[in-house]
Tab-separated table of C-alpha atoms in Angstrom:
chain	number	residue	atom	x	y	z
R	1	MET	CA	9.591	-28.782	34.406
R	2	PRO	CA	6.189	-27.353	35.440
R	3	VAL	CA	4.293	-30.074	33.589
R	4	LEU	CA	5.621	-32.664	36.082
R	5	PHE	CA	3.871	-30.880	38.951
R	6	GLN	CA	0.577	-30.261	37.188
R	7	GLU	CA	-2.237	-31.576	39.416
R	8	LYS	CA	-5.198	-31.088	37.073
R	9	ASP	CA	-6.015	-30.438	33.448
R	10	ASP	CA	-5.824	-26.974	31.960
R	11	PRO	CA	-9.157	-25.136	31.788
R	12	GLN	CA	-10.907	-25.504	28.460
R	13	LEU	CA	-11.002	-22.151	26.737
R	14	PHE	CA	-13.557	-23.061	24.071
R	15	LYS	CA	-16.325	-25.394	25.157
R	16	MET	CA	-18.290	-25.322	21.941
R	17	ALA	CA	-17.633	-24.666	18.273
R	18	PRO	CA	-19.590	-21.973	16.443
R	19	ALA	CA	-22.552	-23.123	14.427
R	20	LYS	CA	-22.244	-23.407	10.673
R	21	GLN	CA	-24.644	-20.528	10.195
R	22	THR	CA	-22.541	-18.344	12.498
R	23	VAL	CA	-19.426	-19.119	10.478
R	24	ALA	CA	-21.293	-18.429	7.247
R	25	ASP	CA	-22.558	-15.076	8.545
R	26	PHE	CA	-19.045	-14.080	9.604
R	27	GLN	CA	-17.609	-14.976	6.200
R	28	LYS	CA	-20.350	-12.990	4.495
R	29	GLN	CA	-19.665	-9.924	6.632
R	30	LEU	CA	-15.938	-10.228	6.013
R	31	ALA	CA	-16.476	-10.489	2.253
R	32	ALA	CA	-18.591	-7.328	2.342
R	33	ARG	CA	-15.864	-5.481	4.230
R	34	LEU	CA	-13.253	-6.583	1.681
R	35	GLY	CA	-15.189	-5.022	-1.181
R	36	GLU	CA	-14.169	-6.125	-4.658
R	37	LEU	CA	-10.593	-7.119	-3.866
R	38	PRO	CA	-9.126	-9.748	-6.218
R	39	GLN	CA	-9.395	-13.309	-4.988
R	40	GLU	CA	-6.495	-14.672	-2.983
R	41	PRO	CA	-4.192	-16.883	-5.113
R	42	GLU	CA	-4.783	-20.619	-4.814
R	43	THR	CA	-1.162	-21.057	-3.773
R	44	GLY	CA	-1.561	-18.490	-1.005
R	45	PHE	CA	0.566	-15.429	-0.382
R	46	VAL	CA	4.047	-16.443	0.743
R	47	GLY	CA	7.427	-14.795	1.128
R	48	ARG	CA	6.663	-11.059	1.052
R	49	SER	CA	6.016	-10.321	4.716
R	50	ARG	CA	8.778	-7.708	4.762
R	51	GLU	CA	6.999	-5.726	2.057
R	52	LEU	CA	3.698	-5.942	3.926
R	53	LEU	CA	5.408	-4.683	7.072
R	54	ALA	CA	7.079	-1.869	5.129
R	55	LEU	CA	3.703	-0.742	3.778
R	56	GLN	CA	2.144	-0.874	7.230
R	57	ARG	CA	4.913	1.242	8.735
R	58	LEU	CA	4.717	3.702	5.866
R	59	LEU	CA	0.970	4.245	6.295
R	60	ARG	CA	1.368	4.944	9.999
R	61	THR	CA	2.805	8.354	9.129
R	62	GLU	CA	1.646	8.852	5.529
R	63	ARG	CA	-1.851	8.764	4.099
R	64	TYR	CA	-0.893	7.096	0.825
R	65	ALA	CA	1.661	4.728	-0.667
R	66	VAL	CA	2.677	3.906	-4.235
R	67	VAL	CA	3.664	0.320	-5.094
R	68	ARG	CA	5.681	0.735	-8.266
R	69	GLY	CA	7.354	-1.860	-10.469
R	70	GLN	CA	7.389	-3.606	-13.806
R	71	GLY	CA	4.518	-5.711	-15.109
R	72	GLY	CA	4.164	-9.153	-13.561
R	73	GLU	CA	6.067	-8.342	-10.363
R	74	GLY	CA	2.967	-8.812	-8.219
R	75	LYS	CA	2.009	-5.233	-7.402
R	76	THR	CA	-1.709	-5.979	-7.425
R	77	ALA	CA	-1.269	-9.179	-5.413
R	78	LEU	CA	0.768	-7.301	-2.804
R	79	ALA	CA	-1.736	-4.451	-2.487
R	80	ALA	CA	-4.711	-6.838	-2.281
R	81	GLU	CA	-3.054	-9.017	0.364
R	82	PHE	CA	-2.118	-5.908	2.327
R	83	ALA	CA	-5.751	-4.794	2.312
R	84	ARG	CA	-6.966	-8.245	3.409
R	85	TRP	CA	-4.432	-8.300	6.229
R	86	LEU	CA	-5.415	-4.859	7.562
R	87	VAL	CA	-9.123	-5.703	7.512
R	88	ARG	CA	-8.738	-9.144	9.113
R	89	SER	CA	-6.471	-7.760	11.834
R	90	GLN	CA	-8.935	-4.914	12.575
R	91	GLN	CA	-6.400	-2.231	11.643
R	92	MET	CA	-8.885	-1.053	9.025
R	93	ARG	CA	-12.614	-1.560	9.119
R	94	ARG	CA	-13.061	-2.118	5.399
R	95	ALA	CA	-11.340	-1.959	2.012
R	96	ALA	CA	-12.359	-0.939	-1.502
R	97	PHE	CA	-10.663	-1.775	-4.794
R	98	VAL	CA	-10.841	-0.185	-8.232
R	99	SER	CA	-8.724	-0.717	-11.335
R	100	VAL	CA	-8.410	2.268	-13.627
R	101	GLU	CA	-7.582	-0.141	-16.436
R	102	THR	CA	-11.282	-1.019	-16.576
R	103	HIS	CA	-12.593	2.234	-15.030
R	104	GLY	CA	-10.774	4.816	-17.094
R	105	HIS	CA	-12.658	7.996	-16.153
R	106	VAL	CA	-13.536	9.704	-12.912
R	107	GLN	CA	-17.257	8.826	-12.955
R	108	ALA	CA	-16.467	5.123	-13.360
R	109	VAL	CA	-13.905	5.214	-10.529
R	110	LEU	CA	-16.366	6.901	-8.180
R	111	ASP	CA	-19.129	4.516	-9.233
R	112	ALA	CA	-16.996	1.453	-8.440
R	113	LEU	CA	-15.960	2.800	-5.038
R	114	GLY	CA	-19.498	3.890	-4.180
R	115	ARG	CA	-20.955	0.421	-4.803
R	116	GLN	CA	-18.478	-1.025	-2.291
R	117	LEU	CA	-18.715	1.697	0.357
R	118	VAL	CA	-22.291	2.962	0.140
R	119	GLY	CA	-24.299	0.062	-1.264
R	120	LYS	CA	-24.949	-2.068	-4.315
R	121	ASP	CA	-27.610	0.382	-5.513
R	122	TYR	CA	-25.218	3.332	-5.605
R	123	SER	CA	-24.824	4.956	-9.020
R	124	VAL	CA	-23.320	8.255	-10.072
R	125	ALA	CA	-26.018	8.549	-12.734
R	126	THR	CA	-28.713	9.020	-10.073
R	127	PHE	CA	-27.179	12.309	-8.832
R	128	PRO	CA	-27.532	15.697	-10.527
R	129	ASP	CA	-23.762	16.264	-10.636
R	130	LEU	CA	-20.467	14.736	-9.564
R	131	GLU	CA	-20.230	16.881	-6.443
R	132	GLN	CA	-23.477	15.472	-5.076
R	133	ALA	CA	-22.375	11.936	-5.958
R	134	ILE	CA	-19.165	12.265	-3.928
R	135	LEU	CA	-20.915	13.235	-0.680
R	136	PRO	CA	-22.284	9.749	0.268
R	137	VAL	CA	-18.873	8.196	-0.361
R	138	GLU	CA	-17.203	10.812	1.820
R	139	ARG	CA	-19.655	10.140	4.654
R	140	ALA	CA	-18.934	6.408	4.454
R	141	LEU	CA	-15.190	7.069	4.658
R	142	VAL	CA	-15.593	9.353	7.679
R	143	GLU	CA	-17.685	6.770	9.530
R	144	GLN	CA	-15.318	3.814	9.075
R	145	PRO	CA	-11.528	3.634	8.619
R	146	THR	CA	-11.033	2.450	5.044
R	147	LEU	CA	-8.160	1.399	2.818
R	148	LEU	CA	-8.627	2.317	-0.831
R	149	VAL	CA	-6.632	0.393	-3.460
R	150	VAL	CA	-6.360	2.079	-6.866
R	151	ASP	CA	-4.782	-0.382	-9.275
R	152	ASN	CA	-3.026	-0.034	-12.657
R	153	MET	CA	-2.537	3.714	-12.583
R	154	GLU	CA	-0.222	3.429	-15.590
R	155	SER	CA	-3.370	2.902	-17.688
R	156	VAL	CA	-4.197	6.612	-17.441
R	157	LEU	CA	-0.595	7.815	-17.530
R	158	LEU	CA	0.859	8.602	-20.934
R	159	PRO	CA	4.353	7.049	-21.196
R	160	PRO	CA	7.079	9.637	-21.847
R	161	PHE	CA	8.158	8.003	-25.113
R	162	LEU	CA	4.602	8.384	-26.504
R	163	ALA	CA	4.015	11.944	-25.347
R	164	GLU	CA	5.720	13.526	-28.346
R	165	ASP	CA	3.912	11.318	-30.887
R	166	THR	CA	0.442	11.814	-29.382
R	167	PRO	CA	-1.791	14.483	-30.950
R	168	GLU	CA	-2.096	17.561	-28.782
R	169	ALA	CA	-5.879	17.315	-28.491
R	170	LEU	CA	-5.757	13.679	-27.353
R	171	ASN	CA	-2.915	14.439	-24.984
R	172	GLU	CA	-4.939	17.241	-23.417
R	173	ASP	CA	-7.976	14.962	-22.958
R	174	LEU	CA	-5.864	12.309	-21.234
R	175	ARG	CA	-4.276	14.885	-18.970
R	176	ARG	CA	-7.658	16.326	-18.025
R	177	GLU	CA	-9.037	12.875	-17.163
R	178	LEU	CA	-5.927	12.018	-15.149
R	179	ASP	CA	-6.171	15.262	-13.192
R	180	ALA	CA	-9.813	14.549	-12.384
R	181	ILE	CA	-9.016	11.036	-11.084
R	182	LEU	CA	-6.094	12.281	-8.985
R	183	LYS	CA	-8.202	15.116	-7.584
R	184	LEU	CA	-10.909	12.642	-6.592
R	185	CYS	CA	-8.352	10.343	-4.939
R	186	ALA	CA	-6.819	13.229	-3.008
R	187	ARG	CA	-10.239	14.366	-1.803
R	188	LEU	CA	-11.310	10.900	-0.655
R	189	ASN	CA	-7.924	10.269	0.941
R	190	GLY	CA	-8.419	13.271	3.197
R	191	GLN	CA	-11.593	11.895	4.794
R	192	GLY	CA	-11.374	10.432	8.308
R	193	ASP	CA	-8.740	7.722	8.728
R	194	THR	CA	-8.725	6.764	5.064
R	195	ARG	CA	-5.502	5.374	3.596
R	196	LEU	CA	-4.741	4.980	-0.099
R	197	VAL	CA	-2.498	2.518	-1.961
R	198	PHE	CA	-1.699	2.981	-5.652
R	199	THR	CA	-0.092	0.433	-7.956
R	200	SER	CA	1.634	1.682	-11.073
R	201	ARG	CA	4.436	0.981	-13.516
R	202	GLU	CA	5.165	4.698	-13.838
R	203	ALA	CA	5.726	7.466	-11.310
R	204	LEU	CA	2.620	9.432	-10.387
R	205	PRO	CA	2.334	13.191	-10.841
R	206	ALA	CA	1.380	15.645	-8.102
R	207	PRO	CA	-0.173	15.483	-5.583
R	208	PHE	CA	1.103	11.898	-5.297
R	209	ALA	CA	4.559	12.433	-6.787
R	210	GLY	CA	6.585	11.867	-3.587
R	211	ARG	CA	10.035	10.410	-4.196
R	212	ALA	CA	9.160	7.033	-5.692
R	213	GLU	CA	11.924	5.248	-7.620
R	214	PRO	CA	11.938	2.063	-9.708
R	215	ALA	CA	12.643	-1.179	-7.902
R	216	GLY	CA	16.310	-2.100	-7.792
R	217	THR	CA	17.674	1.447	-7.780
R	218	ALA	CA	19.373	3.015	-4.795
R	219	PRO	CA	18.634	6.509	-3.523
R	220	THR	CA	21.259	9.179	-3.308
R	221	ARG	CA	22.616	9.325	0.217
R	222	PRO	CA	22.508	12.746	1.909
R	223	ARG	CA	25.921	14.276	2.377
R	224	GLY	CA	25.317	15.770	5.788
R	225	ARG	CA	24.340	14.178	9.082
R	226	GLY	CA	21.756	16.879	9.600
R	227	GLU	CA	19.835	15.645	6.573
R	228	ALA	CA	19.333	12.148	7.995
R	229	GLY	CA	15.853	12.853	9.337
R	230	ARG	CA	14.659	14.330	6.056
R	231	ALA	CA	16.165	11.417	4.143
R	232	GLY	CA	14.301	8.950	6.354
R	233	ALA	CA	11.003	10.744	5.756
R	234	GLU	CA	11.607	10.783	2.008
R	235	ARG	CA	12.619	7.130	1.956
R	236	ARG	CA	9.390	6.160	3.676
R	237	ARG	CA	7.502	7.786	0.786
R	238	TRP	CA	8.914	5.293	-1.671
R	239	GLY	CA	6.566	2.542	-0.522
R	240	CYS	CA	7.685	-1.056	-0.118
R	241	ARG	CA	11.280	-1.906	-0.958
R	242	ARG	CA	12.854	-5.347	-0.665
R	243	VAL	CA	15.633	-5.565	1.900
R	244	GLN	CA	18.400	-8.111	1.506
R	245	ALA	CA	18.258	-10.633	4.353
R	246	THR	CA	21.583	-12.492	4.025
R	247	PRO	CA	22.780	-13.720	7.476
R	248	PRO	CA	25.575	-11.530	8.886
R	249	ALA	CA	27.887	-14.552	9.098
R	250	ARG	CA	27.996	-14.733	5.311
R	251	ARG	CA	28.774	-11.080	4.795
R	252	SER	CA	32.030	-9.216	5.212
R	253	SER	CA	32.429	-6.665	7.978
R	254	ASN	CA	32.031	-3.748	5.569
R	255	SER	CA	28.764	-5.023	4.082
R	256	TRP	CA	25.827	-2.680	4.163
R	257	THR	CA	22.089	-2.898	3.969
R	258	ARG	CA	19.159	-0.539	4.271
R	259	CYS	CA	17.300	-0.510	7.558
R	260	MET	CA	13.664	0.485	7.090
R	261	ALA	CA	12.884	0.623	10.805
R	262	THR	CA	15.318	3.465	11.606
R	263	PRO	CA	15.470	7.075	10.432
R	264	ALA	CA	19.198	7.130	9.639
R	265	PRO	CA	19.965	6.908	5.910
R	266	TRP	CA	22.401	3.995	6.125
R	267	ARG	CA	23.477	1.734	8.983
R	268	CYS	CA	26.183	-0.855	9.474
R	269	TRP	CA	24.378	-4.212	9.758
R	270	PRO	CA	27.034	-6.386	11.439
R	271	ARG	CA	27.758	-3.788	14.119
R	272	HIS	CA	24.522	-1.767	14.370
R	273	CYS	CA	26.595	1.156	15.537
R	274	GLY	CA	23.570	3.463	15.335
R	275	ARG	CA	25.380	6.141	13.362
R	276	ALA	CA	24.710	7.554	9.931
R	277	ALA	CA	27.594	6.022	8.018
R	278	SER	CA	29.552	7.042	4.957
R	279	ARG	CA	28.758	5.875	1.446
R	280	PRO	CA	28.843	2.053	1.085
R	281	PRO	CA	31.231	0.409	-1.381
R	282	ALA	CA	30.193	0.160	-5.033
R	283	ASN	CA	27.614	-2.493	-5.953
R	284	ARG	CA	26.669	-2.985	-2.291
R	285	TRP	CA	23.158	-1.548	-2.554
R	286	SER	CA	20.497	-4.012	-1.434
R	287	SER	CA	17.468	-4.379	-3.648
């Protein structure tokens, strides 16, 4: 063993600890770069590293992702932790967070983002119109790679079962406000290296419709091998999906799972044959 032949001590990499003021300044700068993200849970963030990795891989090729699921599943916690991770690891310079549950119209959304990206004194009310108010936010996004987190999008989406019972005038007002928020998000998302993460209980309309599906449902497998590449691109639009991680030894030879790291629609886990396989047996979809 090399340690038996060591003739002198290893060189000391750190000869002094940073001063308390240095640590405090760093924490202050980091907090400013994290914007108004929700506080990290006291228990920490444990057990969802696969979903974080899936989001990271998705945003390498796409400019936005939609984290969709039922209430209480931890969509906001996942998106906030993802933003903290990207900023701390220098993959993104800064992050900004806004919840449309408390900022239900486009001016409020822009105002919340502007205070985090431009400065505490930013206010939409100080500009003659909305177009002029957007320009400083766009410049900030061009200058620094930023992850925007737009939370609780279901708050401005009218559920399908209420659409028929809602008065036409109110329905039109909600649709107009939703279109304005989505148009603003699409415009900001196109600036520089900006990336956007939505959280929602419902599917989003265009231009962020994609192919999102509720958690726990399996996509329809393409029938032809030639469609494998397109299926992989569409699957990456769904955002984070949990992948079953049962050890191969406990699974039969015909067990199947989804592989998020490969473009083929379905792959044989025990064998990793590398081919697009036929439809798995019933009730074998991982969730």
